[in-house]
mmCIF file of C-alpha atoms and ligand atoms in Angstrom:
data_model
loop_
_atom_site.group_PDB
_atom_site.id
_atom_site.type_symbol
_atom_site.label_atom_id
_atom_site.label_comp_id
_atom_site.label_asym_id
_atom_site.label_seq_id
_atom_site.Cartn_x
_atom_site.Cartn_y
_atom_site.Cartn_z
ATOM 1 C CA MET A 1 22.223 69.780 -40.499
ATOM 2 C CA PHE A 2 18.928 71.532 -39.888
ATOM 3 C CA TRP A 3 17.117 71.731 -36.586
ATOM 4 C CA LEU A 4 14.228 73.545 -34.952
ATOM 5 C CA LYS A 5 13.259 73.006 -31.348
ATOM 6 C CA THR A 6 10.308 75.379 -31.224
ATOM 7 C CA ARG A 7 6.756 74.267 -31.927
ATOM 8 C CA ILE A 8 5.084 77.068 -33.906
ATOM 9 C CA ILE A 9 1.421 78.009 -33.527
ATOM 10 C CA GLU A 10 0.265 80.661 -35.975
ATOM 11 C CA GLY A 11 -2.909 82.415 -37.034
ATOM 12 C CA GLU A 12 -5.341 85.212 -36.239
ATOM 13 C CA GLY A 13 -6.263 85.032 -32.571
ATOM 14 C CA SER A 14 -3.775 82.230 -31.905
ATOM 15 C CA LEU A 15 -2.885 83.874 -28.580
ATOM 16 C CA LYS A 16 -5.756 81.848 -27.147
ATOM 17 C CA ALA A 17 -3.673 78.705 -27.692
ATOM 18 C CA LEU A 18 -1.881 79.825 -24.538
ATOM 19 C CA SER A 19 -4.750 78.355 -22.538
ATOM 20 C CA LYS A 20 -4.026 74.867 -23.846
ATOM 21 C CA GLU A 21 -0.267 75.307 -23.599
ATOM 22 C CA VAL A 22 -0.286 76.162 -19.892
ATOM 23 C CA ARG A 23 -2.510 73.260 -18.880
ATOM 24 C CA GLY A 24 -0.722 71.143 -16.303
ATOM 25 C CA TYR A 25 1.427 74.038 -15.077
ATOM 26 C CA GLU A 26 0.790 75.734 -11.757
ATOM 27 C CA ARG A 27 2.663 79.009 -11.622
ATOM 28 C CA VAL A 28 3.034 80.998 -14.820
ATOM 29 C CA LEU A 29 5.156 84.134 -15.068
ATOM 30 C CA ILE A 30 4.454 86.462 -17.989
ATOM 31 C CA LEU A 31 7.158 88.960 -18.922
ATOM 32 C CA SER A 32 5.531 91.642 -21.017
ATOM 33 C CA SER A 33 6.477 94.832 -22.793
ATOM 34 C CA ARG A 34 4.715 98.018 -21.763
ATOM 35 C CA SER A 35 3.135 98.206 -25.195
ATOM 36 C CA MET A 36 1.541 94.750 -24.956
ATOM 37 C CA LYS A 37 0.046 95.757 -21.618
ATOM 38 C CA ARG A 38 -1.257 99.012 -23.076
ATOM 39 C CA HIS A 39 -2.897 97.267 -26.009
ATOM 40 C CA GLY A 40 -4.685 94.784 -23.748
ATOM 41 C CA PHE A 41 -2.788 91.684 -24.864
ATOM 42 C CA LEU A 42 -1.210 91.131 -21.456
ATOM 43 C CA SER A 43 -4.598 90.960 -19.738
ATOM 44 C CA GLU A 44 -5.913 88.724 -22.527
ATOM 45 C CA ALA A 45 -2.951 86.390 -21.973
ATOM 46 C CA GLU A 46 -3.494 86.452 -18.196
ATOM 47 C CA ASP A 47 -7.107 85.423 -18.723
ATOM 48 C CA TYR A 48 -6.077 82.435 -20.848
ATOM 49 C CA VAL A 49 -3.665 81.312 -18.133
ATOM 50 C CA ARG A 50 -6.322 81.595 -15.412
ATOM 51 C CA GLU A 51 -8.805 79.744 -17.598
ATOM 52 C CA ALA A 52 -6.376 76.850 -17.624
ATOM 53 C CA GLY A 53 -6.381 76.852 -13.839
ATOM 54 C CA ALA A 54 -2.869 78.157 -13.261
ATOM 55 C CA GLU A 55 -1.781 81.029 -11.084
ATOM 56 C CA VAL A 56 -0.446 83.958 -13.085
ATOM 57 C CA PHE A 57 2.208 86.570 -12.252
ATOM 58 C CA SER A 58 3.221 89.395 -14.550
ATOM 59 C CA ILE A 59 6.111 91.769 -14.945
ATOM 60 C CA ALA A 60 5.307 94.507 -17.450
ATOM 61 C CA GLY A 61 7.546 97.238 -18.798
ATOM 62 C CA LEU A 62 11.066 95.887 -19.043
ATOM 63 C CA PRO A 63 13.864 98.190 -20.201
ATOM 64 C CA ALA A 64 14.189 98.384 -24.006
ATOM 65 C CA GLU A 65 17.609 96.750 -24.017
ATOM 66 C CA PRO A 66 18.042 93.656 -21.854
ATOM 67 C CA SER A 67 20.993 93.845 -19.506
ATOM 68 C CA VAL A 68 22.678 91.666 -16.905
ATOM 69 C CA GLU A 69 21.661 94.281 -14.341
ATOM 70 C CA THR A 70 17.966 93.750 -15.176
ATOM 71 C CA ILE A 71 18.371 89.999 -14.862
ATOM 72 C CA GLU A 72 20.081 90.337 -11.485
ATOM 73 C CA GLU A 73 17.295 92.602 -10.289
ATOM 74 C CA LEU A 74 14.539 90.199 -11.371
ATOM 75 C CA LEU A 75 16.089 86.907 -10.287
ATOM 76 C CA PRO A 76 15.427 87.142 -6.517
ATOM 77 C CA LYS A 77 11.735 87.818 -7.248
ATOM 78 C CA LEU A 78 11.571 84.739 -9.467
ATOM 79 C CA ARG A 79 13.311 82.526 -6.925
ATOM 80 C CA GLU A 80 11.555 83.690 -3.786
ATOM 81 C CA GLU A 81 8.230 85.141 -4.815
ATOM 82 C CA PHE A 82 6.946 83.806 -8.153
ATOM 83 C CA GLN A 83 8.691 80.418 -8.372
ATOM 84 C CA PRO A 84 7.250 79.845 -11.852
ATOM 85 C CA ASP A 85 7.159 76.455 -13.539
ATOM 86 C CA LEU A 86 6.456 78.143 -16.886
ATOM 87 C CA LEU A 87 7.764 81.364 -18.429
ATOM 88 C CA VAL A 88 5.911 83.354 -21.065
ATOM 89 C CA ALA A 89 7.591 86.210 -22.973
ATOM 90 C CA LEU A 90 5.116 88.625 -24.536
ATOM 91 C CA GLY A 91 6.796 91.416 -26.493
ATOM 92 C CA GLY A 92 9.630 92.229 -28.870
ATOM 93 C CA GLY A 93 13.016 90.539 -29.193
ATOM 94 C CA SER A 94 14.313 92.246 -26.057
ATOM 95 C CA VAL A 95 11.550 90.818 -23.867
ATOM 96 C CA ILE A 96 12.134 87.339 -25.286
ATOM 97 C CA ASP A 97 15.909 87.642 -24.804
ATOM 98 C CA THR A 98 15.344 88.730 -21.196
ATOM 99 C CA ALA A 99 13.130 85.695 -20.558
ATOM 100 C CA LYS A 100 15.768 83.402 -22.062
ATOM 101 C CA ALA A 101 18.503 84.787 -19.826
ATOM 102 C CA LEU A 102 16.248 84.616 -16.762
ATOM 103 C CA LYS A 103 15.561 80.986 -17.536
ATOM 104 C CA VAL A 104 19.305 80.221 -17.604
ATOM 105 C CA PHE A 105 20.041 81.673 -14.170
ATOM 106 C CA TYR A 106 16.752 80.574 -12.620
ATOM 107 C CA ASP A 107 17.368 76.962 -13.638
ATOM 108 C CA ALA A 108 21.136 76.980 -13.074
ATOM 109 C CA PRO A 109 21.806 79.393 -10.186
ATOM 110 C CA GLU A 110 25.383 78.179 -9.827
ATOM 111 C CA LEU A 111 26.329 79.737 -13.170
ATOM 112 C CA ASN A 112 28.343 82.871 -13.426
ATOM 113 C CA PHE A 113 27.490 85.203 -16.279
ATOM 114 C CA GLU A 114 31.019 85.823 -17.511
ATOM 115 C CA GLU A 115 31.751 82.088 -17.701
ATOM 116 C CA ILE A 116 28.962 81.257 -20.129
ATOM 117 C CA ALA A 117 28.778 84.397 -22.274
ATOM 118 C CA PHE A 118 30.373 84.580 -25.719
ATOM 119 C CA ILE A 119 32.486 87.675 -25.405
ATOM 120 C CA ASP A 120 34.114 87.219 -28.799
ATOM 121 C CA ARG A 121 35.048 84.480 -31.243
ATOM 122 C CA PHE A 122 38.398 83.867 -29.560
ATOM 123 C CA SER A 123 36.914 83.180 -26.128
ATOM 124 C CA LYS A 124 35.717 79.761 -24.982
ATOM 125 C CA PRO A 125 32.640 79.968 -22.765
ATOM 126 C CA LYS A 126 31.649 77.154 -20.439
ATOM 127 C CA PRO A 127 28.726 75.063 -21.732
ATOM 128 C CA VAL A 128 25.312 75.776 -20.198
ATOM 129 C CA PRO A 129 23.867 72.706 -18.428
ATOM 130 C CA LYS A 130 20.446 71.269 -19.225
ATOM 131 C CA LEU A 131 17.633 73.683 -18.286
ATOM 132 C CA LYS A 132 14.145 72.676 -17.273
ATOM 133 C CA THR A 133 11.666 75.576 -17.152
ATOM 134 C CA LYS A 134 9.489 75.686 -20.247
ATOM 135 C CA LEU A 135 9.459 78.929 -22.234
ATOM 136 C CA ILE A 136 6.710 80.195 -24.521
ATOM 137 C CA ALA A 137 7.560 83.158 -26.757
ATOM 138 C CA ILE A 138 4.862 85.421 -28.170
ATOM 139 C CA PRO A 139 6.552 88.043 -30.365
ATOM 140 C CA SER A 140 4.865 91.421 -30.822
ATOM 141 C CA THR A 141 7.361 92.746 -33.361
ATOM 142 C CA SER A 142 8.380 91.097 -36.619
ATOM 143 C CA GLY A 143 12.125 91.021 -36.764
ATOM 144 C CA ALA A 144 14.435 89.556 -34.176
ATOM 145 C CA GLY A 145 13.594 85.880 -34.673
ATOM 146 C CA SER A 146 14.245 85.368 -30.962
ATOM 147 C CA GLU A 147 11.071 83.241 -30.707
ATOM 148 C CA VAL A 148 12.948 80.391 -32.426
ATOM 149 C CA SER A 149 16.616 81.233 -31.964
ATOM 150 C CA ALA A 150 19.039 79.725 -29.464
ATOM 151 C CA ALA A 151 20.658 83.024 -28.488
ATOM 152 C CA SER A 152 20.062 85.801 -25.981
ATOM 153 C CA VAL A 153 21.856 89.113 -26.426
ATOM 154 C CA LEU A 154 22.521 90.925 -23.148
ATOM 155 C CA LYS A 155 24.322 94.113 -22.290
ATOM 156 C CA LYS A 156 26.754 94.470 -19.423
ATOM 157 C CA GLY A 157 28.554 97.731 -18.868
ATOM 158 C CA GLY A 158 27.883 98.908 -22.434
ATOM 159 C CA ILE A 159 29.178 95.695 -24.023
ATOM 160 C CA LYS A 160 26.877 93.161 -25.653
ATOM 161 C CA TYR A 161 27.314 89.546 -24.672
ATOM 162 C CA ASN A 162 25.713 86.552 -26.279
ATOM 163 C CA ILE A 163 24.468 83.465 -24.489
ATOM 164 C CA VAL A 164 24.036 80.656 -26.997
ATOM 165 C CA THR A 165 22.646 77.235 -26.126
ATOM 166 C CA PRO A 166 19.917 75.095 -27.703
ATOM 167 C CA ASP A 167 18.259 74.935 -24.295
ATOM 168 C CA ILE A 168 17.176 78.582 -24.397
ATOM 169 C CA ALA A 169 15.394 78.253 -27.729
ATOM 170 C CA PRO A 170 11.712 78.686 -26.787
ATOM 171 C CA ASP A 171 9.647 75.510 -26.569
ATOM 172 C CA VAL A 172 6.633 77.135 -28.209
ATOM 173 C CA ALA A 173 6.205 80.275 -30.329
ATOM 174 C CA ILE A 174 2.753 81.762 -30.785
ATOM 175 C CA LEU A 175 2.493 83.998 -33.852
ATOM 176 C CA ASP A 176 -0.694 86.016 -33.620
ATOM 177 C CA PRO A 177 -0.725 88.761 -36.299
ATOM 178 C CA ARG A 178 -2.959 90.961 -34.142
ATOM 179 C CA LEU A 179 0.082 91.748 -31.980
ATOM 180 C CA PRO A 180 2.498 93.146 -34.603
ATOM 181 C CA ARG A 181 -0.353 95.278 -35.986
ATOM 182 C CA THR A 182 0.185 97.502 -32.945
ATOM 183 C CA MET A 183 3.730 98.389 -34.094
ATOM 184 C CA PRO A 184 4.337 102.031 -35.018
ATOM 185 C CA ALA A 185 5.385 102.431 -38.695
ATOM 186 C CA GLU A 186 9.003 103.049 -37.787
ATOM 187 C CA VAL A 187 9.281 99.878 -35.703
ATOM 188 C CA ALA A 188 7.587 97.927 -38.516
ATOM 189 C CA ARG A 189 10.152 99.299 -40.980
ATOM 190 C CA ASN A 190 13.243 98.756 -38.825
ATOM 191 C CA SER A 191 12.331 95.265 -37.679
ATOM 192 C CA GLY A 192 11.185 94.282 -41.187
ATOM 193 C CA LEU A 193 14.512 95.370 -42.638
ATOM 194 C CA ASP A 194 16.227 93.237 -40.013
ATOM 195 C CA VAL A 195 14.287 90.264 -41.423
ATOM 196 C CA LEU A 196 15.571 91.038 -44.912
ATOM 197 C CA VAL A 197 19.152 91.181 -43.634
ATOM 198 C CA HIS A 198 18.665 87.935 -41.685
ATOM 199 C CA GLY A 199 17.546 86.289 -44.910
ATOM 200 C CA ILE A 200 20.382 87.655 -47.035
ATOM 201 C CA GLU A 201 23.098 86.920 -44.487
ATOM 202 C CA ALA A 202 21.781 83.454 -43.581
ATOM 203 C CA TYR A 203 21.643 82.563 -47.283
ATOM 204 C CA THR A 204 25.297 83.492 -47.804
ATOM 205 C CA THR A 205 27.148 82.158 -44.759
ATOM 206 C CA LYS A 206 29.668 79.346 -44.951
ATOM 207 C CA VAL A 207 27.249 76.987 -43.176
ATOM 208 C CA ALA A 208 24.021 77.635 -45.111
ATOM 209 C CA ASN A 209 22.244 74.458 -46.248
ATOM 210 C CA PRO A 210 19.301 73.708 -48.556
ATOM 211 C CA PHE A 211 16.829 73.709 -45.671
ATOM 212 C CA SER A 212 17.980 76.998 -44.158
ATOM 213 C CA ASP A 213 18.031 78.337 -47.740
ATOM 214 C CA ALA A 214 14.348 77.542 -48.172
ATOM 215 C CA MET A 215 13.454 79.543 -45.070
ATOM 216 C CA ALA A 216 15.799 82.405 -45.987
ATOM 217 C CA ILE A 217 14.516 82.770 -49.545
ATOM 218 C CA ARG A 218 10.879 82.727 -48.519
ATOM 219 C CA ALA A 219 11.568 85.381 -45.882
ATOM 220 C CA ILE A 220 13.467 87.592 -48.342
ATOM 221 C CA LYS A 221 10.757 87.367 -51.003
ATOM 222 C CA THR A 222 8.029 88.135 -48.480
ATOM 223 C CA VAL A 223 9.780 91.192 -47.066
ATOM 224 C CA TYR A 224 10.687 92.494 -50.512
ATOM 225 C CA LYS A 225 7.097 92.261 -51.673
ATOM 226 C CA TRP A 226 5.174 93.148 -48.525
ATOM 227 C CA LEU A 227 7.291 95.345 -46.257
ATOM 228 C CA PRO A 228 6.347 98.677 -47.887
ATOM 229 C CA LEU A 229 2.652 97.861 -47.369
ATOM 230 C CA SER A 230 3.287 96.526 -43.887
ATOM 231 C CA VAL A 231 4.951 99.814 -42.930
ATOM 232 C CA LYS A 232 1.793 101.595 -44.108
ATOM 233 C CA GLY A 233 -0.194 99.414 -41.713
ATOM 234 C CA ASP A 234 -1.822 96.987 -44.157
ATOM 235 C CA GLU A 235 -3.211 94.152 -42.007
ATOM 236 C CA ASP A 236 -2.487 91.287 -44.368
ATOM 237 C CA ALA A 237 1.044 92.562 -45.035
ATOM 238 C CA ARG A 238 1.712 92.780 -41.290
ATOM 239 C CA ALA A 239 0.746 89.113 -40.912
ATOM 240 C CA ARG A 240 2.936 88.020 -43.821
ATOM 241 C CA VAL A 241 5.993 89.889 -42.552
ATOM 242 C CA HIS A 242 5.346 88.516 -39.048
ATOM 243 C CA TYR A 243 5.592 84.939 -40.297
ATOM 244 C CA ALA A 244 8.568 85.838 -42.511
ATOM 245 C CA ALA A 245 10.406 87.104 -39.418
ATOM 246 C CA THR A 246 10.139 83.671 -37.813
ATOM 247 C CA MET A 247 11.179 81.957 -41.070
ATOM 248 C CA ALA A 248 14.285 84.146 -41.201
ATOM 249 C CA GLY A 249 14.870 83.262 -37.541
ATOM 250 C CA ILE A 250 14.758 79.559 -38.431
ATOM 251 C CA ALA A 251 17.203 80.250 -41.284
ATOM 252 C CA PHE A 252 19.758 81.974 -39.067
ATOM 253 C CA LEU A 253 19.257 79.548 -36.178
ATOM 254 C CA ASN A 254 20.832 77.066 -38.588
ATOM 255 C CA ALA A 255 22.944 79.096 -40.999
ATOM 256 C CA ARG A 256 23.932 81.882 -38.567
ATOM 257 C CA LEU A 257 24.593 85.448 -39.778
ATOM 258 C CA GLY A 258 27.473 87.497 -41.141
ATOM 259 C CA LEU A 259 29.462 90.700 -41.157
ATOM 260 C CA ALA A 260 26.533 93.153 -41.218
ATOM 261 C CA HIS A 261 25.318 91.766 -37.897
ATOM 262 C CA ALA A 262 28.816 91.689 -36.429
ATOM 263 C CA MET A 263 29.137 95.375 -37.338
ATOM 264 C CA SER A 264 25.661 96.426 -36.206
ATOM 265 C CA HIS A 265 26.080 94.746 -32.807
ATOM 266 C CA LYS A 266 29.201 96.763 -32.119
ATOM 267 C CA ALA A 267 27.571 99.977 -33.317
ATOM 268 C CA ALA A 268 24.406 99.321 -31.306
ATOM 269 C CA TRP A 269 24.778 102.647 -29.486
ATOM 270 C CA ILE A 270 24.140 104.509 -32.763
ATOM 271 C CA GLY A 271 20.579 103.426 -33.458
ATOM 272 C CA PRO A 272 17.952 100.673 -33.796
ATOM 273 C CA HIS A 273 19.343 97.248 -34.675
ATOM 274 C CA GLY A 274 17.322 96.664 -37.856
ATOM 275 C CA LEU A 275 18.006 100.132 -39.177
ATOM 276 C CA LEU A 276 21.760 99.746 -38.698
ATOM 277 C CA ASN A 277 21.686 96.410 -40.527
ATOM 278 C CA ALA A 278 19.770 97.959 -43.415
ATOM 279 C CA ILE A 279 22.340 100.752 -43.677
ATOM 280 C CA LEU A 280 25.306 98.369 -43.524
ATOM 281 C CA ILE A 281 24.141 95.482 -45.710
ATOM 282 C CA PRO A 282 24.725 97.017 -49.191
ATOM 283 C CA TYR A 283 28.357 97.786 -48.258
ATOM 284 C CA VAL A 284 28.888 94.338 -46.785
ATOM 285 C CA MET A 285 27.384 92.720 -49.895
ATOM 286 C CA GLU A 286 29.678 94.746 -52.165
ATOM 287 C CA PHE A 287 32.644 93.764 -50.051
ATOM 288 C CA ASN A 288 31.724 90.066 -50.086
ATOM 289 C CA ALA A 289 30.809 89.985 -53.787
ATOM 290 C CA GLU A 290 34.115 91.555 -54.811
ATOM 291 C CA ARG A 291 36.147 88.958 -52.963
ATOM 292 C CA SER A 292 34.183 85.718 -53.114
ATOM 293 C CA ASP A 293 32.794 83.770 -56.089
ATOM 294 C CA TYR A 294 30.551 81.936 -53.664
ATOM 295 C CA ALA A 295 29.029 85.153 -52.303
ATOM 296 C CA ARG A 296 28.546 86.533 -55.822
ATOM 297 C CA LYS A 297 26.817 83.347 -56.929
ATOM 298 C CA ARG A 298 24.567 83.272 -53.859
ATOM 299 C CA TYR A 299 23.555 86.921 -54.189
ATOM 300 C CA ALA A 300 22.732 86.276 -57.867
ATOM 301 C CA GLU A 301 20.518 83.363 -56.801
ATOM 302 C CA ILE A 302 18.589 85.679 -54.479
ATOM 303 C CA ALA A 303 18.391 88.280 -57.247
ATOM 304 C CA ARG A 304 16.821 85.734 -59.613
ATOM 305 C CA GLU A 305 14.253 84.766 -56.974
ATOM 306 C CA LEU A 306 13.198 88.422 -56.950
ATOM 307 C CA GLY A 307 13.076 88.683 -60.748
ATOM 308 C CA PHE A 308 16.538 90.167 -61.307
ATOM 309 C CA GLN A 309 19.836 88.683 -62.474
ATOM 310 C CA THR A 310 23.116 89.466 -60.773
ATOM 311 C CA ALA A 311 24.665 90.161 -57.374
ATOM 312 C CA LYS A 312 24.978 93.777 -58.488
ATOM 313 C CA ASP A 313 21.256 93.884 -59.213
ATOM 314 C CA LEU A 314 20.494 92.612 -55.723
ATOM 315 C CA ILE A 315 22.669 95.282 -54.105
ATOM 316 C CA GLU A 316 20.835 97.880 -56.186
ATOM 317 C CA VAL A 317 17.442 96.432 -55.202
ATOM 318 C CA VAL A 318 18.335 96.602 -51.508
ATOM 319 C CA ARG A 319 19.527 100.211 -51.908
ATOM 320 C CA GLU A 320 16.279 101.150 -53.650
ATOM 321 C CA LEU A 321 14.178 99.527 -50.942
ATOM 322 C CA ASN A 322 16.150 101.441 -48.296
ATOM 323 C CA GLU A 323 15.575 104.655 -50.184
ATOM 324 C CA MET A 324 11.877 103.989 -50.640
ATOM 325 C CA LEU A 325 11.519 103.374 -46.903
ATOM 326 C CA GLY A 326 13.528 106.448 -45.940
ATOM 327 C CA VAL A 327 16.514 104.664 -44.398
ATOM 328 C CA PRO A 328 19.089 107.342 -43.484
ATOM 329 C CA SER A 329 22.882 107.119 -43.744
ATOM 330 C CA LEU A 330 24.935 106.610 -40.609
ATOM 331 C CA SER A 331 25.935 110.279 -40.602
ATOM 332 C CA GLU A 332 22.296 111.207 -40.002
ATOM 333 C CA LEU A 333 22.230 109.084 -36.841
ATOM 334 C CA VAL A 334 25.528 110.043 -35.204
ATOM 335 C CA ASP A 335 27.775 113.092 -35.420
ATOM 336 C CA GLU A 336 31.160 112.811 -37.092
ATOM 337 C CA GLU A 337 33.236 113.525 -34.017
ATOM 338 C CA THR A 338 31.579 110.851 -31.853
ATOM 339 C CA PHE A 339 31.716 108.344 -34.671
ATOM 340 C CA MET A 340 35.408 108.931 -35.463
ATOM 341 C CA GLU A 341 36.300 108.712 -31.812
ATOM 342 C CA LYS A 342 34.821 105.226 -31.543
ATOM 343 C CA LEU A 343 35.615 103.940 -35.036
ATOM 344 C CA ASP A 344 38.828 102.028 -34.297
ATOM 345 C CA GLU A 345 37.320 100.395 -31.246
ATOM 346 C CA ILE A 346 34.130 99.203 -32.945
ATOM 347 C CA ALA A 347 36.038 97.986 -36.021
ATOM 348 C CA GLU A 348 38.280 95.896 -33.783
ATOM 349 C CA LYS A 349 35.326 94.578 -31.792
ATOM 350 C CA ALA A 350 33.371 93.701 -34.940
ATOM 351 C CA TYR A 351 36.449 91.828 -36.182
ATOM 352 C CA ARG A 352 36.376 89.766 -33.010
ATOM 353 C CA ASP A 353 32.612 89.111 -33.175
ATOM 354 C CA GLY A 354 31.615 85.464 -33.426
ATOM 355 C CA LEU A 355 29.562 85.989 -36.574
ATOM 356 C CA VAL A 356 32.574 87.021 -38.647
ATOM 357 C CA ALA A 357 33.562 83.367 -38.733
ATOM 358 C CA PHE A 358 30.433 82.586 -40.788
ATOM 359 C CA ASN A 359 30.734 85.456 -43.260
ATOM 360 C CA PRO A 360 31.733 84.268 -46.765
ATOM 361 C CA VAL A 361 34.839 86.476 -46.599
ATOM 362 C CA GLU A 362 37.023 86.961 -43.523
ATOM 363 C CA PRO A 363 37.658 90.702 -43.279
ATOM 364 C CA LYS A 364 40.654 92.430 -41.701
ATOM 365 C CA PRO A 365 39.956 95.004 -38.967
ATOM 366 C CA GLU A 366 41.022 97.823 -41.325
ATOM 367 C CA GLU A 367 38.606 96.600 -43.974
ATOM 368 C CA ILE A 368 35.777 96.706 -41.436
ATOM 369 C CA ARG A 369 36.859 100.218 -40.516
ATOM 370 C CA GLU A 370 36.661 101.143 -44.201
ATOM 371 C CA LEU A 371 33.133 99.688 -44.446
ATOM 372 C CA TYR A 372 31.960 101.703 -41.434
ATOM 373 C CA LEU A 373 33.383 104.836 -43.070
ATOM 374 C CA LYS A 374 31.630 104.140 -46.361
ATOM 375 C CA ALA A 375 28.348 103.623 -44.536
ATOM 376 C CA PHE A 376 28.915 106.815 -42.589
ATOM 377 C CA TYR A 377 29.479 108.985 -45.636
ATOM 378 C CA GLY A 378 26.923 107.130 -47.746
ATOM 379 C CA GLU A 379 29.404 106.421 -50.570
HETATM 380 FE FE1 FE2 B 1 19.133 91.052 -36.624
#
């Protein structure tokens, strides 16, 4: 099965489509990153909303990592002060994830966070009821895929929880390449590598299908060809990678993700999400390819799409891209003592992560531990 709830509007200057999208709504709340405010896109968006005759409220400068605490702080303002009938998220994946979570508790105040969150793959969260407030996502980075996905990742007390329900997938995504052109080179690199890993993992899960494959392959090819230029700031490359990020999001919305994401989520304290995935993926691919004919065959298919032959070639290609873009090893991001102290805990948590169920090979906790170690020492 393949599905996509989100209507996608793309193109240079497409932010102005907001004006048409908010018509008929009365109270619009824009959640914005600090960077989108600084670059003038928040005020541009506010103007489009006013043009359409709606009242506009804005919250700019949310914390980099969305947390339950942030949601709890914002909710009373939404309920008592803003009372929006439309939510707009303008920013990176974190801003969009925050808007999704706000929508859940704004629309269904009776819900309790712990009841609906996916803590791990052995827990059974309560289903989220039907939600009503419309959500428009306008991503400013090119990576997370949150503008089309049905998940919101939230932190509580240092642990990352996932809320997953089709109802939080945004109703509309506006992809205006002017926005991601404001990304610093490092953010462009890290988020772009996340897109590559989304493509590779979505293409090789147990539930991949020909339609998710099409999106995954196109995203992988685009990132492989254009990411180095995009990192350098090339305008056309930035646009291409921006669209590829959403394609990869559509792929993993359907095909889900695998072990690299399970491991990076649990090691989130070490560094940026996309960077961790880029570091981990060659080791995960080696692990999968050694144990599964299916994984080997699928990696070889990706390799051929890029002009190479085998699974081994693909792993080499990914390593070379990492090297070209200056991706460090884990040991450059965290000191040995801290890492070793936490290793058993994160290996166990990654083993229990929901995404492991979709990986082509089911790993044992000690095998995950081994993979973390390899990534740490850069073997
Ligand atoms: Fe990711």
